[in-house]
Short mmCIF file of C-alpha atoms and ligand atoms in Angstrom, two decimals:
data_model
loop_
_atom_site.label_atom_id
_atom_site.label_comp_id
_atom_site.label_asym_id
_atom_site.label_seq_id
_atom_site.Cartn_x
_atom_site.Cartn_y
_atom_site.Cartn_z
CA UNK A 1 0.00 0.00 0.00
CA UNK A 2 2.82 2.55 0.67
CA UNK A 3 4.74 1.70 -2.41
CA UNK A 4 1.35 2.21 -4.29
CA UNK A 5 0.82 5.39 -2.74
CA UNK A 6 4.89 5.97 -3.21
CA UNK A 7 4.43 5.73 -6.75
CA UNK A 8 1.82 8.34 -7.74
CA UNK A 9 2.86 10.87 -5.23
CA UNK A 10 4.66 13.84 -6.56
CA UNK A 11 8.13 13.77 -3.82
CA UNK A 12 10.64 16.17 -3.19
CA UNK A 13 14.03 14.65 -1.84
CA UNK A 14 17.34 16.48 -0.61
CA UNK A 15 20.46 14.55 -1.36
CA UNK A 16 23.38 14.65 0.71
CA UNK A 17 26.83 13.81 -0.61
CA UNK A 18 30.41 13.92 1.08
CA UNK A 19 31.79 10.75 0.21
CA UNK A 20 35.28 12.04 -1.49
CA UNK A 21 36.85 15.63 -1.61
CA UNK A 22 33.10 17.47 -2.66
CA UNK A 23 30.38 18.67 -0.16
CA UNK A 24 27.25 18.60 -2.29
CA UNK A 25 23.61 18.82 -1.44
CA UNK A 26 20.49 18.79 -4.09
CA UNK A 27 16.89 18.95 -4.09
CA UNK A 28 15.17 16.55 -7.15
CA UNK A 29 11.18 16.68 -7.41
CA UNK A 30 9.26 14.16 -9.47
CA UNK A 31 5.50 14.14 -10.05
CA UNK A 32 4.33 10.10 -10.30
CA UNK A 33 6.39 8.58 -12.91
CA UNK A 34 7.24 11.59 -14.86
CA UNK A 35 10.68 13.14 -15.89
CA UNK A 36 12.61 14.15 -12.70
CA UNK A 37 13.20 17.70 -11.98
CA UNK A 38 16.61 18.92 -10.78
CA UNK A 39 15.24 21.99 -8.64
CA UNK A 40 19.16 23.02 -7.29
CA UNK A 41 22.49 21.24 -7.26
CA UNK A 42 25.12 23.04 -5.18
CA UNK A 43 28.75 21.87 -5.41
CA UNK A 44 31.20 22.75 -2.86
CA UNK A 45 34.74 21.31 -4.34
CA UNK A 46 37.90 21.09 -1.82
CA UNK A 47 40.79 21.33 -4.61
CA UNK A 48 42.08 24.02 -2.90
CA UNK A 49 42.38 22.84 0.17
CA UNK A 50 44.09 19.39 -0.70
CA UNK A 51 46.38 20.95 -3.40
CA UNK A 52 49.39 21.26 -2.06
CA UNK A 53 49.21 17.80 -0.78
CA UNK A 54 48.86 16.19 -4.50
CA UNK A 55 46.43 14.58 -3.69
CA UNK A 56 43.02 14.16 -1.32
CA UNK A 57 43.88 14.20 2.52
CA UNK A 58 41.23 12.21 4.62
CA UNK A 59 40.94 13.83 7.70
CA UNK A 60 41.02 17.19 6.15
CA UNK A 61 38.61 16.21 3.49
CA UNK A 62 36.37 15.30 6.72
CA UNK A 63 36.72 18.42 8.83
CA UNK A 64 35.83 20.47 5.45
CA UNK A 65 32.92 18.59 5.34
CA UNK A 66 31.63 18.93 8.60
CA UNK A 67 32.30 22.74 8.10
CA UNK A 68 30.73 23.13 4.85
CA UNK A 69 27.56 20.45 4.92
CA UNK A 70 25.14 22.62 6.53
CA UNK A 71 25.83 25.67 4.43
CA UNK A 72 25.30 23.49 1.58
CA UNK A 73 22.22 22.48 2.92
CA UNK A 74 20.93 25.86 3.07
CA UNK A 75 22.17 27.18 -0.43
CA UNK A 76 20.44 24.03 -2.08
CA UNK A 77 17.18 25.01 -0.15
CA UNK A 78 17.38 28.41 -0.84
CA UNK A 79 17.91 27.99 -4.55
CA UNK A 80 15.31 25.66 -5.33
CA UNK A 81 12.84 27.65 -2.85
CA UNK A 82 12.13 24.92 -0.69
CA UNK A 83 11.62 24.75 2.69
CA UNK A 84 12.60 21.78 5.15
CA UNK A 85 8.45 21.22 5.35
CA UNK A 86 8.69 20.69 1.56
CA UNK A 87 10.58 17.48 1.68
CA UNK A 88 9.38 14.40 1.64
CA UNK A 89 12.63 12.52 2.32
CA UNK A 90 16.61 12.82 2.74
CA UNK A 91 18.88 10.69 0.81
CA UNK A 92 22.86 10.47 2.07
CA UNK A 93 25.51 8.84 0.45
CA UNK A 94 25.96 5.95 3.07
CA UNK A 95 28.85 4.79 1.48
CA UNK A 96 31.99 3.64 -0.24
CA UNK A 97 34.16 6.44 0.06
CA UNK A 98 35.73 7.97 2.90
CA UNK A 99 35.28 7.04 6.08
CA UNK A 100 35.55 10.73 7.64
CA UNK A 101 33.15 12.43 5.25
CA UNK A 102 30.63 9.66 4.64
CA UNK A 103 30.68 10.08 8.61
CA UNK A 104 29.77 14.00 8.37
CA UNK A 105 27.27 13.36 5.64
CA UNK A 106 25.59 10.46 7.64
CA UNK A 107 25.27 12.62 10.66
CA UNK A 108 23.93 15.31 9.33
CA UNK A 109 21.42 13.40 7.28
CA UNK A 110 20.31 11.70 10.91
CA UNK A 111 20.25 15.00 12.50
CA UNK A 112 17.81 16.58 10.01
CA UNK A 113 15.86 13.49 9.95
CA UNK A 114 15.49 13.30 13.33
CA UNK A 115 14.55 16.86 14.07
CA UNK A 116 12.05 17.10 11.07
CA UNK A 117 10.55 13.69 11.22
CA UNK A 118 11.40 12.91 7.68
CA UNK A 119 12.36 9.11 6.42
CA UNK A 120 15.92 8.74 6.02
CA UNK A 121 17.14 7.14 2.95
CA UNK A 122 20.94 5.75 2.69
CA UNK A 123 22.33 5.50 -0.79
CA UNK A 124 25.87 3.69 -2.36
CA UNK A 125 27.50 6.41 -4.25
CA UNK A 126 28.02 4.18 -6.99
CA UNK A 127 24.58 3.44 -7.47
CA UNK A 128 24.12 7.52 -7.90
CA UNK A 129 26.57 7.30 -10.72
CA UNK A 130 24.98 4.07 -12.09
CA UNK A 131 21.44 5.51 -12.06
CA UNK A 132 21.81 8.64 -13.65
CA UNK A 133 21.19 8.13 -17.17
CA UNK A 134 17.91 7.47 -15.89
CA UNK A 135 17.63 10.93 -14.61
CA UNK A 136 19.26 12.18 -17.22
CA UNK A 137 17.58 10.31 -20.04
CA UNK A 138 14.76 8.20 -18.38
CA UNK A 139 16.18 5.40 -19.92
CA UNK A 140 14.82 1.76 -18.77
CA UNK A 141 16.02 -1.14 -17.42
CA UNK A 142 18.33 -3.20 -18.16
CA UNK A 143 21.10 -1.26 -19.56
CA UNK A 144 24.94 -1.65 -19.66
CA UNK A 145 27.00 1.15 -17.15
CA UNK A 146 30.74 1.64 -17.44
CA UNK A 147 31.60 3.03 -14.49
CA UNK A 148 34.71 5.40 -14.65
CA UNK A 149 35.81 7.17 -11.66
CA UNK A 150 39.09 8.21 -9.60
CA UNK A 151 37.90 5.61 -7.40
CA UNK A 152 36.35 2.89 -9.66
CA UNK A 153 36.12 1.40 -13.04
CA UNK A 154 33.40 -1.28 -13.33
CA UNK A 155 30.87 -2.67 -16.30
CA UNK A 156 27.85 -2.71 -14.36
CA UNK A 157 24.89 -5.05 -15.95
CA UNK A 158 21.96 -2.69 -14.34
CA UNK A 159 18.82 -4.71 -13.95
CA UNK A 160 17.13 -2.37 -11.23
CA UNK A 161 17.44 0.30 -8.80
CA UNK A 162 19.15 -2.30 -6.46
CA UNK A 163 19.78 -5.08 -8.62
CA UNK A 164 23.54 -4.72 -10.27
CA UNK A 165 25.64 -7.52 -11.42
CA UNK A 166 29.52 -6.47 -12.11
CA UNK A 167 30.77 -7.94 -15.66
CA UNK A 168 34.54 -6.87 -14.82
CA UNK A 169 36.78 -4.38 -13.46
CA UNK A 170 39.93 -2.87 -12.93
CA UNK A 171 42.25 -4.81 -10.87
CA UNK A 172 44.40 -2.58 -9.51
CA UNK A 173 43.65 1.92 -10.11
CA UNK A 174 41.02 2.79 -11.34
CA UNK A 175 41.51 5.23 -14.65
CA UNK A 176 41.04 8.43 -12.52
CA UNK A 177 43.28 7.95 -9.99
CA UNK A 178 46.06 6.66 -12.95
CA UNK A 179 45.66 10.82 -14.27
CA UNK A 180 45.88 11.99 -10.87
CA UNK A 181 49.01 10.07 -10.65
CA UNK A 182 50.09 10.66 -14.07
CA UNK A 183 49.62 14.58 -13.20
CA UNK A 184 51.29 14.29 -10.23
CA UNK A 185 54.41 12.95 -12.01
CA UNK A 186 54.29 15.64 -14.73
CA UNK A 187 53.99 18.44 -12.27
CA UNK A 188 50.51 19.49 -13.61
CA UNK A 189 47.69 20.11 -10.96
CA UNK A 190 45.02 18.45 -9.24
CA UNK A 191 42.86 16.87 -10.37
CA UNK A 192 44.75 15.51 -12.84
CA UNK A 193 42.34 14.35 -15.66
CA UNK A 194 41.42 18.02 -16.72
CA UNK A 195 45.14 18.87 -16.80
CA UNK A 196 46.12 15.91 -18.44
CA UNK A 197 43.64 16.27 -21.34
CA UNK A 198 44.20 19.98 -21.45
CA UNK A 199 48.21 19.62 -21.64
CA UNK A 200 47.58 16.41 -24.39
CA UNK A 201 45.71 18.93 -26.61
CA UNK A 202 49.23 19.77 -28.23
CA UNK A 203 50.60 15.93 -27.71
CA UNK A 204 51.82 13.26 -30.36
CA UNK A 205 50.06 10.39 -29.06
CA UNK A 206 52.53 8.20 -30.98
CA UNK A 207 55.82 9.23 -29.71
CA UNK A 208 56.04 7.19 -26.62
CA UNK A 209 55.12 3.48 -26.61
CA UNK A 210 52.65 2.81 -23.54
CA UNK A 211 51.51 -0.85 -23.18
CA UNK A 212 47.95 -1.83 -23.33
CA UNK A 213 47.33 -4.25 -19.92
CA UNK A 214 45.05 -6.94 -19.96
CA UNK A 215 44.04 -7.37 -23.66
CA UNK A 216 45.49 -10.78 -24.41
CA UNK A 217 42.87 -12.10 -21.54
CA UNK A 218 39.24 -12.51 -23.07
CA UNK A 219 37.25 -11.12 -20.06
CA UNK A 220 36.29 -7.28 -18.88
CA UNK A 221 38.91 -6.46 -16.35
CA UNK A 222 41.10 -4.06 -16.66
CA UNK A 223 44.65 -2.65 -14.98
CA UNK A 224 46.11 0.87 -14.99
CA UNK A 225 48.61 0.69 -12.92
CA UNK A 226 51.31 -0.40 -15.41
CA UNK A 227 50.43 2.63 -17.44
CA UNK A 228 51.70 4.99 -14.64
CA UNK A 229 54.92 3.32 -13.82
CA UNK A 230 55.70 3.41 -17.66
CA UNK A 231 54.93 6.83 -17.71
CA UNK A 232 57.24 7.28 -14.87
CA UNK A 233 60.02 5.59 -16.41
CA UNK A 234 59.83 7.66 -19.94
CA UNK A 235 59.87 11.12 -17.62
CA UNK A 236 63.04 9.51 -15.65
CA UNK A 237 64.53 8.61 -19.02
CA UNK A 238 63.98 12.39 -20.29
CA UNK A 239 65.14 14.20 -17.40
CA UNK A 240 68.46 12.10 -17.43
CA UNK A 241 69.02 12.70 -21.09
CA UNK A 242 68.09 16.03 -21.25
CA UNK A 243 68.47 17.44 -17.41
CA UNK A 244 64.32 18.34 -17.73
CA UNK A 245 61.24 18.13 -19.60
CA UNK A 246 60.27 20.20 -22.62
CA UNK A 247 56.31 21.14 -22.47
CA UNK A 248 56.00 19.59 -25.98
CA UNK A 249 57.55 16.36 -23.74
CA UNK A 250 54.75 17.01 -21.30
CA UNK A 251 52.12 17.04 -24.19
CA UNK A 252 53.39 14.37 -26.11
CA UNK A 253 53.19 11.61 -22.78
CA UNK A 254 49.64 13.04 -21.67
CA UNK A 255 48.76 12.38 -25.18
CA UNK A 256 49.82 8.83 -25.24
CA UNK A 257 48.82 7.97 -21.86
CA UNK A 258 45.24 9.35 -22.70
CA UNK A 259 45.15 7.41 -25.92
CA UNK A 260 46.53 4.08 -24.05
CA UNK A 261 43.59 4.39 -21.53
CA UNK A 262 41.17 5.29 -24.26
CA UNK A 263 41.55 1.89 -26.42
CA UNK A 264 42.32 -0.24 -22.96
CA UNK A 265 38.41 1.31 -22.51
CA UNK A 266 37.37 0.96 -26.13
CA UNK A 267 38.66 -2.34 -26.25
CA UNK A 268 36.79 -3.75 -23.09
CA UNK A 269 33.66 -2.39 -23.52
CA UNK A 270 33.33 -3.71 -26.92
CA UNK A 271 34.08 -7.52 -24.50
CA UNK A 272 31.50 -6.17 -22.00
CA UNK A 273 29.10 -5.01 -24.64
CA UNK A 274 28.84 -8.14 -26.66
CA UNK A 275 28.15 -9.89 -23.83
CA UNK A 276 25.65 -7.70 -22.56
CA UNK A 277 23.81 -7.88 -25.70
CA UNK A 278 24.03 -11.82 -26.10
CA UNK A 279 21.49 -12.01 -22.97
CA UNK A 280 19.84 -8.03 -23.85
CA UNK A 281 19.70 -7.70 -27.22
CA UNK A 282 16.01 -5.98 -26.77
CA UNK A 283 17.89 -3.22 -25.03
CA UNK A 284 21.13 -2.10 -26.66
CA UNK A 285 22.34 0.40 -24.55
CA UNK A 286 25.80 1.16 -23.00
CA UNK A 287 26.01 4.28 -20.45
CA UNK A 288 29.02 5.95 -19.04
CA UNK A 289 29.18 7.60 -15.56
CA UNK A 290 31.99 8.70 -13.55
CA UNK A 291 34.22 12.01 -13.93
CA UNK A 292 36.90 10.50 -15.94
CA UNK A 293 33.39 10.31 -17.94
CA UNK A 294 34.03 14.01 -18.48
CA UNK A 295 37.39 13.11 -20.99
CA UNK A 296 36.44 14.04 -24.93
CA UNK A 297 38.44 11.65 -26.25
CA UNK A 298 37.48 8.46 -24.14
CA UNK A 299 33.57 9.25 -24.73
CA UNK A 300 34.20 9.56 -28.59
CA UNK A 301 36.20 5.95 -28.25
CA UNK A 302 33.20 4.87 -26.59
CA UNK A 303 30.54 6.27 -28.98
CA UNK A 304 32.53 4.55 -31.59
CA UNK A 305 32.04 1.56 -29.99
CA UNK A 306 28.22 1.71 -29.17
CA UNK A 307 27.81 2.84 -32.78
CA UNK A 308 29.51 -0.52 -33.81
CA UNK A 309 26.96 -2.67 -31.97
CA UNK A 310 23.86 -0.57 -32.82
CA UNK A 311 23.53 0.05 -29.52
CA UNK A 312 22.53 3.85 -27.41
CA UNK A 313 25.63 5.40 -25.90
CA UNK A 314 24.13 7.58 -23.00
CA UNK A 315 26.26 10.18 -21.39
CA UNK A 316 25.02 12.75 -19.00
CA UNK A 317 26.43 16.44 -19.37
CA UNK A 318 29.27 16.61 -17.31
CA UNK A 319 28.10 18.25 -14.30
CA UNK A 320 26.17 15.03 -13.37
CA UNK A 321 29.21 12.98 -14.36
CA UNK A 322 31.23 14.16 -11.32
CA UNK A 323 30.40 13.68 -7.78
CA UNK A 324 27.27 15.42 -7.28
CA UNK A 325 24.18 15.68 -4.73
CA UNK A 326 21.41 15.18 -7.43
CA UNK A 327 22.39 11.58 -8.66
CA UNK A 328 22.35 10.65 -4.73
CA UNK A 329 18.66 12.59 -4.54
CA UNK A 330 17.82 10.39 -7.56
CA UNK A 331 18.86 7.07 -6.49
CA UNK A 332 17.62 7.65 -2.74
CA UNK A 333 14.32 8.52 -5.15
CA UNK A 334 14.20 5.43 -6.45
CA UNK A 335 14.55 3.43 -3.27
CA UNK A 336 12.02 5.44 -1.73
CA UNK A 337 9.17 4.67 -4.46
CA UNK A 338 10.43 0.86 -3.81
CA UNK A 339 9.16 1.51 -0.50
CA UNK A 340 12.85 1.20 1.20
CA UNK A 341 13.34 3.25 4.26
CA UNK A 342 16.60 3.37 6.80
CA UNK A 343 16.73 3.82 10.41
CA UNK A 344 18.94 5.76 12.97
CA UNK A 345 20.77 2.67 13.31
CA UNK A 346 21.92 4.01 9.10
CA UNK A 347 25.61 3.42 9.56
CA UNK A 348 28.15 4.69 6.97
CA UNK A 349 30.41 1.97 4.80
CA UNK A 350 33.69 2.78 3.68
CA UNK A 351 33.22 -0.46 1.67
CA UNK A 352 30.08 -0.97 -0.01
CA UNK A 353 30.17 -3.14 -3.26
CA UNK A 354 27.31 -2.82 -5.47
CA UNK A 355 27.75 -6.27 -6.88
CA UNK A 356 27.53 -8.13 -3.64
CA UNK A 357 27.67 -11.94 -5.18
CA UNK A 358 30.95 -11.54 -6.72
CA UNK A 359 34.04 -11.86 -5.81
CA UNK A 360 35.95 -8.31 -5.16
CA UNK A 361 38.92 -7.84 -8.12
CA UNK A 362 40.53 -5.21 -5.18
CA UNK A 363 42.32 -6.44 -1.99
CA UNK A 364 40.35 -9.02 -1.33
CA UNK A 365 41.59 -10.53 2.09
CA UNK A 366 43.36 -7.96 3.49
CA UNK A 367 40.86 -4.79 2.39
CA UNK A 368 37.71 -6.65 2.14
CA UNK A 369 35.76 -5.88 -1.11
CA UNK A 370 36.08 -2.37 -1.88
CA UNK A 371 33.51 -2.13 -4.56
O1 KG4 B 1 33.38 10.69 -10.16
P1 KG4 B 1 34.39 11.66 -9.61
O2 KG4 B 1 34.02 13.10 -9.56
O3 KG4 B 1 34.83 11.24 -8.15
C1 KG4 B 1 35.00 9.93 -7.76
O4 KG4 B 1 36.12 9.43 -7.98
O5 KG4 B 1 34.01 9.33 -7.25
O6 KG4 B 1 35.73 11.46 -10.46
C2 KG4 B 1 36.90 12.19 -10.20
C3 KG4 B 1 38.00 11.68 -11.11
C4 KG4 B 1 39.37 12.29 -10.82
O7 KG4 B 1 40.32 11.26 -10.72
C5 KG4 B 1 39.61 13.17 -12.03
O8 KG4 B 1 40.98 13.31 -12.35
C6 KG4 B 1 38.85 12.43 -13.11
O9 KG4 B 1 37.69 11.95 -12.48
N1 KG4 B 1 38.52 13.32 -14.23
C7 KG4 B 1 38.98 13.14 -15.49
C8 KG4 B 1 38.51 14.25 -16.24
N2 KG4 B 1 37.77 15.06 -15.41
C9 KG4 B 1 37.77 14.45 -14.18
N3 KG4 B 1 39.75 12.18 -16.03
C10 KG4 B 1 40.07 12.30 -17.33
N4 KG4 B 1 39.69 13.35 -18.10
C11 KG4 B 1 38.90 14.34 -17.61
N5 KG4 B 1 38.54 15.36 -18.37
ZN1 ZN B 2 32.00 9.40 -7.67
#
């Protein structure tokens, strides 16, 4: 009876997301089972405050959180012109990411809940990304995700709002974090993949030979590591023949590091989408999520490859492709028309794969399944 009623009802949700190194809060509003309506998506990004560390620094990644969430709040309120009455739910990114800030975001979340009396809803930030070609582009289920992040690379088989089943994934970084690295080494800033695509702009792709991990096997994982350390040891090479690097040297190894992850992704997605489409061939579809999502030349490698099979290629606009508060409104959406509620007892998961019956590709044993 309360899904029925769940279903019709026009709902308002706030998302809450502080899962990584971005505070972000959103209000979504759907009427029954029409197109949802982004009504504000505020972004509070911590690049700043983590840049002189190369990289993202936990515990001050939490504290900024913590600091920023309820301002957030407020701005994504204010914007949409909604009032804490207005809502019908909360949704909070419950988890993977890290611990400190999925903390601060779960907190909150409670505290509003439990001073306003609204349902609580926790959401996997992975099924944000993984659902939001459906907000984007209402598509339908099933579809094929490739899910391309600075913490994760995954082909997703979606089947539902909590149904995913994991057709590979990368066994060691995940494509993001190998550009955040890759900057890192050049000396360009954080994050890395908008440097690194900007500086390839001027780059000879073909100048420096990068391998290509994982193609002789036949299945859908990938690697990226490999591609780093080879970058290192060109830049070592350089600097010891020539005492430094030129910027056409910069260009010319972001270009063929960019073009070696491109056809690593090319090439496995054309594995993961024949497969897909050998048990969905009623729905050819293959969406992308994830900001290394936001790259110009992976999405035309993967166009090219969806236009091989036929099949949709589905991209939301980049904004939505980065960590963002609306895709966690939107999933927590979803589970709320399901009927799914959580409690106070909501507790936040560093860990949290979305696949749960397979076996984890990432430091399994000593990690436990990271996604
Ligand atoms: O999804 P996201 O915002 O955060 C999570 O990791 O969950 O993705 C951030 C990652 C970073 O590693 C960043 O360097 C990468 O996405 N990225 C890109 C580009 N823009 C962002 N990678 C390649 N090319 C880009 N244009
Ligand atoms: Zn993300």
């Amino acid at each position: 009876m309360q899904r029925l009623e769940a279903m019709a009802q026009t709902l308002t949700i706030l998302g809450i997301e502080s899962s990584c190194d971005d505070t972000a809060a959103a209000v979504l509003r759907q009427t029954g089972n029409g197109k949802a309506e982004i009504l504000s998506s505020v972004v509070f990004g911590q690049t700043d405050l983590h840049a002189s560390f190369g990289g993202v620094v936990p515990e001050i990644a939490a504290r900024a959180h913590a600091e920023k969430l309820d301002l957030c709040i407020v701005d994504a309120l204010q914007t949409a012109d909604i009032r804490l009455d207005d809502l019908d739910a909360i949704a909070v990114t419950a988890g993977p990411g890290l611990i400190g800030g999925v903390l601060s975001g779960v907190m909150c979340a409670k505290g509003l809940a439990a001073a306003t009396g609204l349902p609580l809803i926790g959401v996997n930030h992975l099924a944000g990304h993984a659902l939001t070609p459906r907000l984007t582009d209402g598509i339908g289920f099933p579809y094929l995700m490739l899910l391309v992040s600075g913490g994760h690379c995954q082909f997703l088989l979606v089947l539902g709002p909590d149904e995913f089943s994991r057709l590979g994934g990368t066994i060691d970084d995940a494509p993001g974090e190998a550009f955040d690295k890759t900057a890192r080494l050049l000396g360009l800033p954080q994050p890395g993949g908008p440097s690194v695509e900007t500086e390839a702009q001027g780059g000879d792709a073909k100048r420096f030979a990068f391998p290509r991990p994982l193609l002789d096997r036949p299945d859908c994982n990938l690697s990226f590591s490999g591609l780093k350390t080879a970058l290192m040891r060109q830049r070592d090479r350089l600097v010891a023949e020539q005492g430094g690097l030129t910027r056409q040297d910069r260009a010319d190894l972001c270009a063929g590091f960019q073009q070696a992850v491109s056809d690593v992704l090319a090439v496995k997605s054309r594995r993961a989408l024949a497969e897909y489409m050998a048990c969905h061939p009623a729905t050819p579809v293959i969406a992308v999520a994830g900001g290394v999502a936001a790259n110009g030349r992976i999405r035309t490698a993967l166009e090219e490859v969806a236009a091989e099979f036929g099949a949709r290629f589905v991209a939301p606009p980049l904004s939505l492709c980065t960590d963002n508060a609306a895709m966690i409104a939107y999933a927590g959406l979803e589970r709320f028309r399901a009927g799914e509620r959580d409690g106070m007892d909501l507790s936040a998961r560093p860990r949290w794969p979305l696949d749960r019956q397979s076996p984890s590709l990432l430091g399994s044993g000593k990690k436990g399944a990271k996604a």
